[in-house]
């Protein structure tokens, strides 16, 4: 693992010196060199992810597609979302908007004597080995993400934003980042706070996000693939997550406005909320391991023709209108 980290750091340094640093100096932003170096890391991760999408997951989709793609425009919009997030543009926006607020918040907590709760303070020495530390942090983040996802479906106001993600009728490897920006802002902010509280290092945080994003791209792929009886219970597959997107499985309403709860899940919003690990769905009885490949979308979109927008800006605007009860 060390050689991968060394290779990444060399590539990050090279990309920073060749491209990012000259741009910062040309715009008189020399005081942002350290932040620019960090942003270069996110940019490099995004470039690697897009390369994996094009070289590996894309051919897999063509090999065993669930369904033929008939709406190229919807897929192109998802590509735009992916580029916006994976190339770091969304994170740059966060840096200039909410990150200073978080820095001030944690600064005030430290001044008040309220430090962060690092995992190695709970169990001494548990994070001494980098790999063990990484696995622990990944599991903690995934547990938090499971409950964030439950909130996205279980809280009506949050669902009004998150439903955009479920409105894609043509799921592909590009669909993971098809989210309302306010939805992303809230989720990412919560994960950043958790990262600060448990003491995850910047490098580990980047690695966890990178692995999660690649896995989620695979989960959303138009790919008829499952991991078998044992594998399905170890890591989330495209089959497992597609069922979460199936019409009638997600948090939806029928014509009378009543909440729908289908299947055996006791949770509002149905099944398969896990982001990386299906363990939480098994533990909290929201897992569904049926071998099904259903059409995807939102019930009111399909049955009542509710408009979730076609292009990026219309989708964002309609999300705001749903949030305030105007759409």
PDB file of C-alpha atoms in Angstrom:
ATOM      1  CA  UNK A   1       0.000   0.000   0.000  1.00  0.00           C
ATOM      2  CA  UNK A   2       2.923   2.304   0.685  1.00  0.00           C
ATOM      3  CA  UNK A   3       4.151   2.137  -2.898  1.00  0.00           C
ATOM      4  CA  UNK A   4       0.716   3.208  -4.139  1.00  0.00           C
ATOM      5  CA  UNK A   5       0.766   6.169  -1.779  1.00  0.00           C
ATOM      6  CA  UNK A   6       4.288   7.124  -2.913  1.00  0.00           C
ATOM      7  CA  UNK A   7       3.302   6.878  -6.584  1.00  0.00           C
ATOM      8  CA  UNK A   8       0.203   8.990  -5.997  1.00  0.00           C
ATOM      9  CA  UNK A   9       2.173  11.670  -4.146  1.00  0.00           C
ATOM     10  CA  UNK A  10       4.719  11.887  -6.971  1.00  0.00           C
ATOM     11  CA  UNK A  11       1.955  12.217  -9.541  1.00  0.00           C
ATOM     12  CA  UNK A  12       0.194  14.827  -7.391  1.00  0.00           C
ATOM     13  CA  UNK A  13       3.382  16.850  -7.021  1.00  0.00           C
ATOM     14  CA  UNK A  14       4.077  16.681 -10.751  1.00  0.00           C
ATOM     15  CA  UNK A  15       0.556  17.710 -11.746  1.00  0.00           C
ATOM     16  CA  UNK A  16       0.629  20.541  -9.216  1.00  0.00           C
ATOM     17  CA  UNK A  17       3.963  21.925 -10.452  1.00  0.00           C
ATOM     18  CA  UNK A  18       3.101  21.579 -14.140  1.00  0.00           C
ATOM     19  CA  UNK A  19      -0.500  22.781 -14.185  1.00  0.00           C
ATOM     20  CA  UNK A  20      -2.033  24.016 -10.941  1.00  0.00           C
ATOM     21  CA  UNK A  21       0.758  26.131  -9.467  1.00  0.00           C
ATOM     22  CA  UNK A  22       1.285  28.243 -12.632  1.00  0.00           C
ATOM     23  CA  UNK A  23      -2.469  28.894 -12.806  1.00  0.00           C
ATOM     24  CA  UNK A  24      -2.579  30.066  -9.190  1.00  0.00           C
ATOM     25  CA  UNK A  25       0.365  32.401  -9.701  1.00  0.00           C
ATOM     26  CA  UNK A  26      -1.090  33.782 -12.933  1.00  0.00           C
ATOM     27  CA  UNK A  27      -4.266  34.804 -11.067  1.00  0.00           C
ATOM     28  CA  UNK A  28      -2.391  36.210  -8.079  1.00  0.00           C
ATOM     29  CA  UNK A  29      -3.486  33.379  -5.790  1.00  0.00           C
ATOM     30  CA  UNK A  30      -0.077  32.452  -4.442  1.00  0.00           C
ATOM     31  CA  UNK A  31      -1.442  32.444  -0.891  1.00  0.00           C
ATOM     32  CA  UNK A  32      -3.598  29.423  -1.837  1.00  0.00           C
ATOM     33  CA  UNK A  33      -0.706  27.139  -2.829  1.00  0.00           C
ATOM     34  CA  UNK A  34      -1.289  24.678   0.019  1.00  0.00           C
ATOM     35  CA  UNK A  35      -4.995  24.472  -0.741  1.00  0.00           C
ATOM     36  CA  UNK A  36      -4.199  24.181  -4.433  1.00  0.00           C
ATOM     37  CA  UNK A  37      -1.966  21.209  -3.700  1.00  0.00           C
ATOM     38  CA  UNK A  38      -4.814  19.527  -1.825  1.00  0.00           C
ATOM     39  CA  UNK A  39      -7.191  20.269  -4.698  1.00  0.00           C
ATOM     40  CA  UNK A  40      -4.679  18.704  -7.080  1.00  0.00           C
ATOM     41  CA  UNK A  41      -4.995  15.472  -5.130  1.00  0.00           C
ATOM     42  CA  UNK A  42      -8.768  15.453  -5.610  1.00  0.00           C
ATOM     43  CA  UNK A  43      -8.319  16.271  -9.305  1.00  0.00           C
ATOM     44  CA  UNK A  44      -5.883  13.385  -9.737  1.00  0.00           C
ATOM     45  CA  UNK A  45      -8.243  10.979  -7.965  1.00  0.00           C
ATOM     46  CA  UNK A  46     -11.044  12.094 -10.267  1.00  0.00           C
ATOM     47  CA  UNK A  47      -8.947  11.584 -13.393  1.00  0.00           C
ATOM     48  CA  UNK A  48      -8.032   8.077 -12.244  1.00  0.00           C
ATOM     49  CA  UNK A  49     -11.686   7.300 -11.533  1.00  0.00           C
ATOM     50  CA  UNK A  50     -12.838   8.494 -14.947  1.00  0.00           C
ATOM     51  CA  UNK A  51     -10.100   6.400 -16.557  1.00  0.00           C
ATOM     52  CA  UNK A  52     -11.392   3.332 -14.672  1.00  0.00           C
ATOM     53  CA  UNK A  53     -14.962   4.121 -15.745  1.00  0.00           C
ATOM     54  CA  UNK A  54     -13.998   4.334 -19.397  1.00  0.00           C
ATOM     55  CA  UNK A  55     -11.528   1.433 -19.445  1.00  0.00           C
ATOM     56  CA  UNK A  56     -13.267  -1.128 -17.200  1.00  0.00           C
ATOM     57  CA  UNK A  57     -16.838  -0.376 -16.145  1.00  0.00           C
ATOM     58  CA  UNK A  58     -17.876   0.967 -19.558  1.00  0.00           C
ATOM     59  CA  UNK A  59     -16.907  -2.251 -21.387  1.00  0.00           C
ATOM     60  CA  UNK A  60     -18.647  -4.286 -18.672  1.00  0.00           C
ATOM     61  CA  UNK A  61     -21.868  -2.362 -19.349  1.00  0.00           C
ATOM     62  CA  UNK A  62     -21.624  -3.143 -23.038  1.00  0.00           C
ATOM     63  CA  UNK A  63     -20.895  -6.796 -22.254  1.00  0.00           C
ATOM     64  CA  UNK A  64     -23.902  -7.506 -20.021  1.00  0.00           C
ATOM     65  CA  UNK A  65     -26.382  -4.594 -20.026  1.00  0.00           C
ATOM     66  CA  UNK A  66     -29.589  -4.813 -18.026  1.00  0.00           C
ATOM     67  CA  UNK A  67     -31.478  -2.825 -20.642  1.00  0.00           C
ATOM     68  CA  UNK A  68     -30.838  -0.964 -23.914  1.00  0.00           C
ATOM     69  CA  UNK A  69     -30.147   2.765 -23.525  1.00  0.00           C
ATOM     70  CA  UNK A  70     -32.778   4.805 -25.326  1.00  0.00           C
ATOM     71  CA  UNK A  71     -32.319   8.224 -23.709  1.00  0.00           C
ATOM     72  CA  UNK A  72     -28.845   9.487 -24.564  1.00  0.00           C
ATOM     73  CA  UNK A  73     -29.621  12.985 -23.334  1.00  0.00           C
ATOM     74  CA  UNK A  74     -30.350  11.739 -19.799  1.00  0.00           C
ATOM     75  CA  UNK A  75     -27.028   9.908 -19.766  1.00  0.00           C
ATOM     76  CA  UNK A  76     -25.154  13.003 -21.012  1.00  0.00           C
ATOM     77  CA  UNK A  77     -26.631  15.011 -18.135  1.00  0.00           C
ATOM     78  CA  UNK A  78     -25.322  12.387 -15.722  1.00  0.00           C
ATOM     79  CA  UNK A  79     -21.877  12.671 -17.317  1.00  0.00           C
ATOM     80  CA  UNK A  80     -21.962  16.393 -16.519  1.00  0.00           C
ATOM     81  CA  UNK A  81     -22.761  15.643 -12.864  1.00  0.00           C
ATOM     82  CA  UNK A  82     -19.881  13.152 -12.740  1.00  0.00           C
ATOM     83  CA  UNK A  83     -17.355  15.601 -14.179  1.00  0.00           C
ATOM     84  CA  UNK A  84     -18.564  18.339 -11.824  1.00  0.00           C
ATOM     85  CA  UNK A  85     -17.925  16.153  -8.787  1.00  0.00           C
ATOM     86  CA  UNK A  86     -15.053  13.895  -9.755  1.00  0.00           C
ATOM     87  CA  UNK A  87     -12.830  16.678 -11.143  1.00  0.00           C
ATOM     88  CA  UNK A  88     -13.143  18.631  -7.910  1.00  0.00           C
ATOM     89  CA  UNK A  89     -15.299  21.547  -9.057  1.00  0.00           C
ATOM     90  CA  UNK A  90     -17.920  20.866  -6.390  1.00  0.00           C
ATOM     91  CA  UNK A  91     -15.221  20.614  -3.721  1.00  0.00           C
ATOM     92  CA  UNK A  92     -13.739  23.933  -4.818  1.00  0.00           C
ATOM     93  CA  UNK A  93     -17.178  25.480  -4.304  1.00  0.00           C
ATOM     94  CA  UNK A  94     -17.348  23.906  -0.830  1.00  0.00           C
ATOM     95  CA  UNK A  95     -13.882  25.268  -0.040  1.00  0.00           C
ATOM     96  CA  UNK A  96     -14.968  28.845  -0.690  1.00  0.00           C
ATOM     97  CA  UNK A  97     -18.381  28.480   0.984  1.00  0.00           C
ATOM     98  CA  UNK A  98     -18.832  26.097   3.924  1.00  0.00           C
ATOM     99  CA  UNK A  99     -15.325  24.847   4.792  1.00  0.00           C
ATOM    100  CA  UNK A 100     -14.324  28.120   6.493  1.00  0.00           C
ATOM    101  CA  UNK A 101     -17.425  27.755   8.673  1.00  0.00           C
ATOM    102  CA  UNK A 102     -16.381  24.257   9.714  1.00  0.00           C
ATOM    103  CA  UNK A 103     -12.837  25.442  10.421  1.00  0.00           C
ATOM    104  CA  UNK A 104     -14.207  28.174  12.671  1.00  0.00           C
ATOM    105  CA  UNK A 105     -16.551  25.724  14.421  1.00  0.00           C
ATOM    106  CA  UNK A 106     -13.857  23.181  15.250  1.00  0.00           C
ATOM    107  CA  UNK A 107     -11.468  25.983  16.187  1.00  0.00           C
ATOM    108  CA  UNK A 108     -13.957  27.269  18.744  1.00  0.00           C
ATOM    109  CA  UNK A 109     -14.495  23.762  20.115  1.00  0.00           C
ATOM    110  CA  UNK A 110     -10.759  23.302  20.627  1.00  0.00           C
ATOM    111  CA  UNK A 111     -10.444  26.674  22.320  1.00  0.00           C
ATOM    112  CA  UNK A 112     -13.271  25.608  24.626  1.00  0.00           C
ATOM    113  CA  UNK A 113     -11.329  22.437  25.447  1.00  0.00           C
ATOM    114  CA  UNK A 114     -13.581  20.106  23.478  1.00  0.00           C
ATOM    115  CA  UNK A 115     -11.218  18.102  21.307  1.00  0.00           C
ATOM    116  CA  UNK A 116     -12.143  15.532  18.685  1.00  0.00           C
ATOM    117  CA  UNK A 117     -12.640  11.889  19.716  1.00  0.00           C
ATOM    118  CA  UNK A 118      -9.991   9.924  17.830  1.00  0.00           C
ATOM    119  CA  UNK A 119     -10.531   6.207  17.461  1.00  0.00           C
ATOM    120  CA  UNK A 120      -7.042   5.412  18.777  1.00  0.00           C
ATOM    121  CA  UNK A 121      -7.993   7.208  21.981  1.00  0.00           C
ATOM    122  CA  UNK A 122     -10.839   4.747  22.486  1.00  0.00           C
ATOM    123  CA  UNK A 123      -8.742   1.621  21.818  1.00  0.00           C
ATOM    124  CA  UNK A 124      -5.052   2.431  22.308  1.00  0.00           C
ATOM    125  CA  UNK A 125      -2.811   1.553  19.378  1.00  0.00           C
ATOM    126  CA  UNK A 126      -5.603   0.297  17.114  1.00  0.00           C
ATOM    127  CA  UNK A 127      -4.666   2.751  14.362  1.00  0.00           C
ATOM    128  CA  UNK A 128      -0.912   2.139  14.499  1.00  0.00           C
ATOM    129  CA  UNK A 129      -1.066  -0.048  11.384  1.00  0.00           C
ATOM    130  CA  UNK A 130      -2.144   2.050   8.364  1.00  0.00           C
ATOM    131  CA  UNK A 131      -4.228  -0.694   6.744  1.00  0.00           C
ATOM    132  CA  UNK A 132      -6.134  -1.561   9.937  1.00  0.00           C
ATOM    133  CA  UNK A 133      -6.697   2.131  10.545  1.00  0.00           C
ATOM    134  CA  UNK A 134      -8.008   2.575   7.009  1.00  0.00           C
ATOM    135  CA  UNK A 135     -10.435  -0.354   7.294  1.00  0.00           C
ATOM    136  CA  UNK A 136     -11.800   0.909  10.622  1.00  0.00           C
ATOM    137  CA  UNK A 137     -12.386   4.385   9.268  1.00  0.00           C
ATOM    138  CA  UNK A 138     -14.019   2.994   6.124  1.00  0.00           C
ATOM    139  CA  UNK A 139     -16.461   0.911   8.185  1.00  0.00           C
ATOM    140  CA  UNK A 140     -17.290   3.877  10.433  1.00  0.00           C
ATOM    141  CA  UNK A 141     -17.936   6.156   7.458  1.00  0.00           C
ATOM    142  CA  UNK A 142     -20.093   3.518   5.790  1.00  0.00           C
ATOM    143  CA  UNK A 143     -22.182   3.093   8.934  1.00  0.00           C
ATOM    144  CA  UNK A 144     -22.766   6.848   9.059  1.00  0.00           C
ATOM    145  CA  UNK A 145     -23.533   6.919   5.339  1.00  0.00           C
ATOM    146  CA  UNK A 146     -26.149   4.198   5.775  1.00  0.00           C
ATOM    147  CA  UNK A 147     -28.045   6.377   8.252  1.00  0.00           C
ATOM    148  CA  UNK A 148     -27.608   9.460   6.097  1.00  0.00           C
ATOM    149  CA  UNK A 149     -29.188   7.495   3.258  1.00  0.00           C
ATOM    150  CA  UNK A 150     -32.031   6.432   5.524  1.00  0.00           C
ATOM    151  CA  UNK A 151     -32.552  10.114   6.322  1.00  0.00           C
ATOM    152  CA  UNK A 152     -32.605  11.006   2.630  1.00  0.00           C
ATOM    153  CA  UNK A 153     -35.534   8.629   2.202  1.00  0.00           C
ATOM    154  CA  UNK A 154     -37.211   8.922   5.591  1.00  0.00           C
ATOM    155  CA  UNK A 155     -37.438  12.709   5.910  1.00  0.00           C
ATOM    156  CA  UNK A 156     -39.916  14.236   3.476  1.00  0.00           C
ATOM    157  CA  UNK A 157     -37.985  17.484   2.978  1.00  0.00           C
ATOM    158  CA  UNK A 158     -34.755  15.577   2.312  1.00  0.00           C
ATOM    159  CA  UNK A 159     -36.509  13.185  -0.066  1.00  0.00           C
ATOM    160  CA  UNK A 160     -37.708  16.197  -2.070  1.00  0.00           C
ATOM    161  CA  UNK A 161     -34.042  16.731  -2.962  1.00  0.00           C
ATOM    162  CA  UNK A 162     -32.809  13.133  -3.038  1.00  0.00           C
ATOM    163  CA  UNK A 163     -35.632  12.014  -5.327  1.00  0.00           C
ATOM    164  CA  UNK A 164     -33.708  13.619  -8.202  1.00  0.00           C
ATOM    165  CA  UNK A 165     -31.134  10.852  -7.835  1.00  0.00           C
ATOM    166  CA  UNK A 166     -33.879   8.231  -8.168  1.00  0.00           C
ATOM    167  CA  UNK A 167     -35.555   9.883 -11.159  1.00  0.00           C
ATOM    168  CA  UNK A 168     -33.014   8.469 -13.628  1.00  0.00           C
ATOM    169  CA  UNK A 169     -34.824   5.903 -15.803  1.00  0.00           C
ATOM    170  CA  UNK A 170     -31.576   4.993 -17.596  1.00  0.00           C
ATOM    171  CA  UNK A 171     -29.121   4.047 -14.875  1.00  0.00           C
ATOM    172  CA  UNK A 172     -25.482   3.868 -15.967  1.00  0.00           C
ATOM    173  CA  UNK A 173     -22.028   4.139 -14.426  1.00  0.00           C
ATOM    174  CA  UNK A 174     -22.459   7.938 -14.634  1.00  0.00           C
ATOM    175  CA  UNK A 175     -25.599   8.045 -12.468  1.00  0.00           C
ATOM    176  CA  UNK A 176     -24.028   8.051  -8.998  1.00  0.00           C
ATOM    177  CA  UNK A 177     -23.426  11.818  -8.942  1.00  0.00           C
ATOM    178  CA  UNK A 178     -26.853  12.748 -10.295  1.00  0.00           C
ATOM    179  CA  UNK A 179     -27.872  14.579  -7.120  1.00  0.00           C
ATOM    180  CA  UNK A 180     -29.282  17.900  -6.117  1.00  0.00           C
ATOM    181  CA  UNK A 181     -26.427  20.169  -5.052  1.00  0.00           C
ATOM    182  CA  UNK A 182     -28.150  20.905  -1.720  1.00  0.00           C
ATOM    183  CA  UNK A 183     -28.423  17.163  -1.111  1.00  0.00           C
ATOM    184  CA  UNK A 184     -24.705  16.744  -1.816  1.00  0.00           C
ATOM    185  CA  UNK A 185     -23.847  19.740   0.353  1.00  0.00           C
ATOM    186  CA  UNK A 186     -25.675  18.297   3.346  1.00  0.00           C
ATOM    187  CA  UNK A 187     -24.306  14.764   2.953  1.00  0.00           C
ATOM    188  CA  UNK A 188     -20.713  15.875   2.358  1.00  0.00           C
ATOM    189  CA  UNK A 189     -20.873  18.296   5.271  1.00  0.00           C
ATOM    190  CA  UNK A 190     -22.007  15.544   7.624  1.00  0.00           C
ATOM    191  CA  UNK A 191     -19.195  13.250   6.456  1.00  0.00           C
ATOM    192  CA  UNK A 192     -16.599  16.007   6.876  1.00  0.00           C
ATOM    193  CA  UNK A 193     -17.804  16.604  10.441  1.00  0.00           C
ATOM    194  CA  UNK A 194     -17.593  12.874  11.176  1.00  0.00           C
ATOM    195  CA  UNK A 195     -14.092  12.776   9.699  1.00  0.00           C
ATOM    196  CA  UNK A 196     -13.021  15.607  11.984  1.00  0.00           C
ATOM    197  CA  UNK A 197     -14.621  14.016  15.034  1.00  0.00           C
ATOM    198  CA  UNK A 198     -12.966  10.610  14.636  1.00  0.00           C
ATOM    199  CA  UNK A 199      -9.587  12.001  13.557  1.00  0.00           C
ATOM    200  CA  UNK A 200      -9.263  10.528  10.059  1.00  0.00           C
ATOM    201  CA  UNK A 201      -6.196  11.838   8.250  1.00  0.00           C
ATOM    202  CA  UNK A 202      -6.517  13.824   4.992  1.00  0.00           C
ATOM    203  CA  UNK A 203      -4.873  11.085   2.932  1.00  0.00           C
ATOM    204  CA  UNK A 204      -7.117   8.401   4.387  1.00  0.00           C
ATOM    205  CA  UNK A 205     -10.200  10.550   3.814  1.00  0.00           C
ATOM    206  CA  UNK A 206      -9.301  10.980   0.139  1.00  0.00           C
ATOM    207  CA  UNK A 207      -8.713   7.228  -0.230  1.00  0.00           C
ATOM    208  CA  UNK A 208     -12.033   6.351   1.443  1.00  0.00           C
ATOM    209  CA  UNK A 209     -13.941   8.782  -0.795  1.00  0.00           C
ATOM    210  CA  UNK A 210     -12.148   7.481  -3.903  1.00  0.00           C
ATOM    211  CA  UNK A 211     -12.967   3.837  -3.148  1.00  0.00           C
ATOM    212  CA  UNK A 212     -16.559   4.697  -2.249  1.00  0.00           C
ATOM    213  CA  UNK A 213     -17.104   6.688  -5.452  1.00  0.00           C
ATOM    214  CA  UNK A 214     -15.692   3.984  -7.707  1.00  0.00           C
ATOM    215  CA  UNK A 215     -17.777   1.332  -5.980  1.00  0.00           C
ATOM    216  CA  UNK A 216     -20.900   3.486  -6.312  1.00  0.00           C
ATOM    217  CA  UNK A 217     -20.208   4.001 -10.022  1.00  0.00           C
ATOM    218  CA  UNK A 218     -20.131   0.221 -10.432  1.00  0.00           C
ATOM    219  CA  UNK A 219     -23.324  -0.160  -8.369  1.00  0.00           C
ATOM    220  CA  UNK A 220     -25.207   2.220 -10.667  1.00  0.00           C
ATOM    221  CA  UNK A 221     -23.888   0.674 -13.878  1.00  0.00           C
ATOM    222  CA  UNK A 222     -26.235  -0.717 -16.498  1.00  0.00           C
ATOM    223  CA  UNK A 223     -24.742  -4.094 -15.712  1.00  0.00           C
ATOM    224  CA  UNK A 224     -26.401  -7.451 -15.096  1.00  0.00           C
ATOM    225  CA  UNK A 225     -24.031  -8.521 -12.335  1.00  0.00           C
ATOM    226  CA  UNK A 226     -24.310  -9.901  -8.835  1.00  0.00           C
ATOM    227  CA  UNK A 227     -21.620 -11.253  -6.519  1.00  0.00           C
ATOM    228  CA  UNK A 228     -23.130 -14.613  -5.618  1.00  0.00           C
ATOM    229  CA  UNK A 229     -24.703 -15.821  -2.383  1.00  0.00           C
ATOM    230  CA  UNK A 230     -21.672 -14.993  -0.239  1.00  0.00           C
ATOM    231  CA  UNK A 231     -20.281 -11.995  -2.141  1.00  0.00           C
ATOM    232  CA  UNK A 232     -23.640 -10.204  -2.081  1.00  0.00           C
ATOM    233  CA  UNK A 233     -23.388 -10.121   1.694  1.00  0.00           C
ATOM    234  CA  UNK A 234     -19.836  -8.780   1.729  1.00  0.00           C
ATOM    235  CA  UNK A 235     -19.956  -5.875  -0.734  1.00  0.00           C
ATOM    236  CA  UNK A 236     -22.797  -4.108  -2.524  1.00  0.00           C
ATOM    237  CA  UNK A 237     -23.275  -5.220  -6.116  1.00  0.00           C
ATOM    238  CA  UNK A 238     -25.037  -3.588  -9.093  1.00  0.00           C
ATOM    239  CA  UNK A 239     -27.940  -6.014  -8.539  1.00  0.00           C
ATOM    240  CA  UNK A 240     -28.282  -5.117  -4.853  1.00  0.00           C
ATOM    241  CA  UNK A 241     -28.287  -1.374  -5.473  1.00  0.00           C
ATOM    242  CA  UNK A 242     -30.471  -1.466  -8.583  1.00  0.00           C
ATOM    243  CA  UNK A 243     -33.258  -2.945  -6.482  1.00  0.00           C
ATOM    244  CA  UNK A 244     -32.994   0.127  -4.245  1.00  0.00           C
ATOM    245  CA  UNK A 245     -33.684   2.236  -7.356  1.00  0.00           C
ATOM    246  CA  UNK A 246     -36.551   0.038  -8.533  1.00  0.00           C
ATOM    247  CA  UNK A 247     -39.913   1.703  -8.985  1.00  0.00           C
ATOM    248  CA  UNK A 248     -41.967   1.082  -5.850  1.00  0.00           C
ATOM    249  CA  UNK A 249     -38.994   0.188  -3.635  1.00  0.00           C
ATOM    250  CA  UNK A 250     -37.779   3.713  -2.868  1.00  0.00           C
ATOM    251  CA  UNK A 251     -39.581   6.326  -0.757  1.00  0.00           C
ATOM    252  CA  UNK A 252     -42.537   7.262  -2.920  1.00  0.00           C
ATOM    253  CA  UNK A 253     -46.165   8.302  -2.608  1.00  0.00           C
ATOM    254  CA  UNK A 254     -49.266   6.949  -4.281  1.00  0.00           C
ATOM    255  CA  UNK A 255     -52.031   9.051  -5.806  1.00  0.00           C
ATOM    256  CA  UNK A 256     -53.638   9.727  -2.422  1.00  0.00           C
ATOM    257  CA  UNK A 257     -50.364  10.932  -0.934  1.00  0.00           C
ATOM    258  CA  UNK A 258     -49.930   7.936   1.376  1.00  0.00           C
ATOM    259  CA  UNK A 259     -46.435   6.628   1.944  1.00  0.00           C
ATOM    260  CA  UNK A 260     -45.671   3.296   0.287  1.00  0.00           C
ATOM    261  CA  UNK A 261     -43.921   0.548   2.184  1.00  0.00           C
ATOM    262  CA  UNK A 262     -43.338  -2.560   0.109  1.00  0.00           C
ATOM    263  CA  UNK A 263     -41.779  -5.905   0.896  1.00  0.00           C
ATOM    264  CA  UNK A 264     -40.465  -6.941   4.282  1.00  0.00           C
ATOM    265  CA  UNK A 265     -38.459  -3.827   5.092  1.00  0.00           C
ATOM    266  CA  UNK A 266     -39.596  -2.060   8.285  1.00  0.00           C
ATOM    267  CA  UNK A 267     -38.020   1.185   7.091  1.00  0.00           C
ATOM    268  CA  UNK A 268     -39.645   4.082   5.350  1.00  0.00           C
ATOM    269  CA  UNK A 269     -38.032   4.075   1.927  1.00  0.00           C
ATOM    270  CA  UNK A 270     -37.812   0.355   1.354  1.00  0.00           C
ATOM    271  CA  UNK A 271     -34.637  -1.632   0.922  1.00  0.00           C
ATOM    272  CA  UNK A 272     -30.879  -1.635   0.381  1.00  0.00           C
ATOM    273  CA  UNK A 273     -29.693   1.691   1.761  1.00  0.00           C
ATOM    274  CA  UNK A 274     -26.079   0.560   2.174  1.00  0.00           C
ATOM    275  CA  UNK A 275     -23.384   2.511   0.356  1.00  0.00           C
ATOM    276  CA  UNK A 276     -20.499   0.030   0.372  1.00  0.00           C
ATOM    277  CA  UNK A 277     -21.346  -2.741   2.832  1.00  0.00           C
ATOM    278  CA  UNK A 278     -24.679  -4.602   2.946  1.00  0.00           C
ATOM    279  CA  UNK A 279     -24.030  -5.460   6.605  1.00  0.00           C
ATOM    280  CA  UNK A 280     -26.113  -2.559   7.908  1.00  0.00           C
ATOM    281  CA  UNK A 281     -29.097  -3.526   5.768  1.00  0.00           C
ATOM    282  CA  UNK A 282     -28.857  -7.068   7.138  1.00  0.00           C
ATOM    283  CA  UNK A 283     -28.468  -5.820  10.713  1.00  0.00           C
ATOM    284  CA  UNK A 284     -31.396  -3.394  10.534  1.00  0.00           C
ATOM    285  CA  UNK A 285     -33.601  -5.685   8.390  1.00  0.00           C
ATOM    286  CA  UNK A 286     -33.681  -3.493   5.292  1.00  0.00           C
ATOM    287  CA  UNK A 287     -31.819  -5.914   2.999  1.00  0.00           C
ATOM    288  CA  UNK A 288     -33.433  -7.499  -0.039  1.00  0.00           C
ATOM    289  CA  UNK A 289     -31.343 -10.126  -1.848  1.00  0.00           C
ATOM    290  CA  UNK A 290     -33.911 -11.090  -4.488  1.00  0.00           C
ATOM    291  CA  UNK A 291     -32.377 -11.666  -7.914  1.00  0.00           C
ATOM    292  CA  UNK A 292     -34.385  -9.018  -9.802  1.00  0.00           C
ATOM    293  CA  UNK A 293     -33.599  -6.436 -12.458  1.00  0.00           C
ATOM    294  CA  UNK A 294     -36.513  -4.008 -12.256  1.00  0.00           C
ATOM    295  CA  UNK A 295     -37.078  -0.759 -14.174  1.00  0.00           C
ATOM    296  CA  UNK A 296     -35.813   2.248 -12.250  1.00  0.00           C
ATOM    297  CA  UNK A 297     -37.374   5.604 -11.440  1.00  0.00           C
ATOM    298  CA  UNK A 298     -39.864   7.226  -9.069  1.00  0.00           C
ATOM    299  CA  UNK A 299     -43.480   6.078  -8.964  1.00  0.00           C
ATOM    300  CA  UNK A 300     -45.050   9.543  -9.314  1.00  0.00           C
ATOM    301  CA  UNK A 301     -42.736  10.207 -12.249  1.00  0.00           C
ATOM    302  CA  UNK A 302     -43.900   7.054 -14.043  1.00  0.00           C
ATOM    303  CA  UNK A 303     -47.570   6.905 -13.089  1.00  0.00           C
ATOM    304  CA  UNK A 304     -48.455  10.603 -12.800  1.00  0.00           C
ATOM    305  CA  UNK A 305     -45.910  12.207 -15.093  1.00  0.00           C
ATOM    306  CA  UNK A 306     -44.245  14.325 -12.406  1.00  0.00           C
ATOM    307  CA  UNK A 307     -41.460  16.384 -13.954  1.00  0.00           C
ATOM    308  CA  UNK A 308     -37.990  16.011 -12.447  1.00  0.00           C
ATOM    309  CA  UNK A 309     -36.285  17.968 -15.215  1.00  0.00           C
ATOM    310  CA  UNK A 310     -34.226  17.029 -18.237  1.00  0.00           C
ATOM    311  CA  UNK A 311     -31.135  19.212 -18.025  1.00  0.00           C
ATOM    312  CA  UNK A 312     -28.880  20.109 -15.118  1.00  0.00           C
ATOM    313  CA  UNK A 313     -30.397  23.511 -14.295  1.00  0.00           C
ATOM    314  CA  UNK A 314     -34.019  22.416 -14.649  1.00  0.00           C
ATOM    315  CA  UNK A 315     -33.351  19.482 -12.310  1.00  0.00           C
ATOM    316  CA  UNK A 316     -31.762  21.763  -9.735  1.00  0.00           C
ATOM    317  CA  UNK A 317     -34.569  24.339  -9.930  1.00  0.00           C
ATOM    318  CA  UNK A 318     -37.356  21.766  -9.700  1.00  0.00           C
ATOM    319  CA  UNK A 319     -35.620  20.303  -6.642  1.00  0.00           C
ATOM    320  CA  UNK A 320     -35.794  23.679  -4.918  1.00  0.00           C
ATOM    321  CA  UNK A 321     -39.477  23.963  -5.834  1.00  0.00           C
ATOM    322  CA  UNK A 322     -40.183  20.493  -4.404  1.00  0.00           C
ATOM    323  CA  UNK A 323     -38.347  21.491  -1.226  1.00  0.00           C
ATOM    324  CA  UNK A 324     -40.648  24.484  -0.691  1.00  0.00           C
ATOM    325  CA  UNK A 325     -43.763  22.574  -1.793  1.00  0.00           C
ATOM    326  CA  UNK A 326     -44.216  24.336  -5.125  1.00  0.00           C
ATOM    327  CA  UNK A 327     -43.659  21.385  -7.475  1.00  0.00           C
TER     328      UNK A 327
END
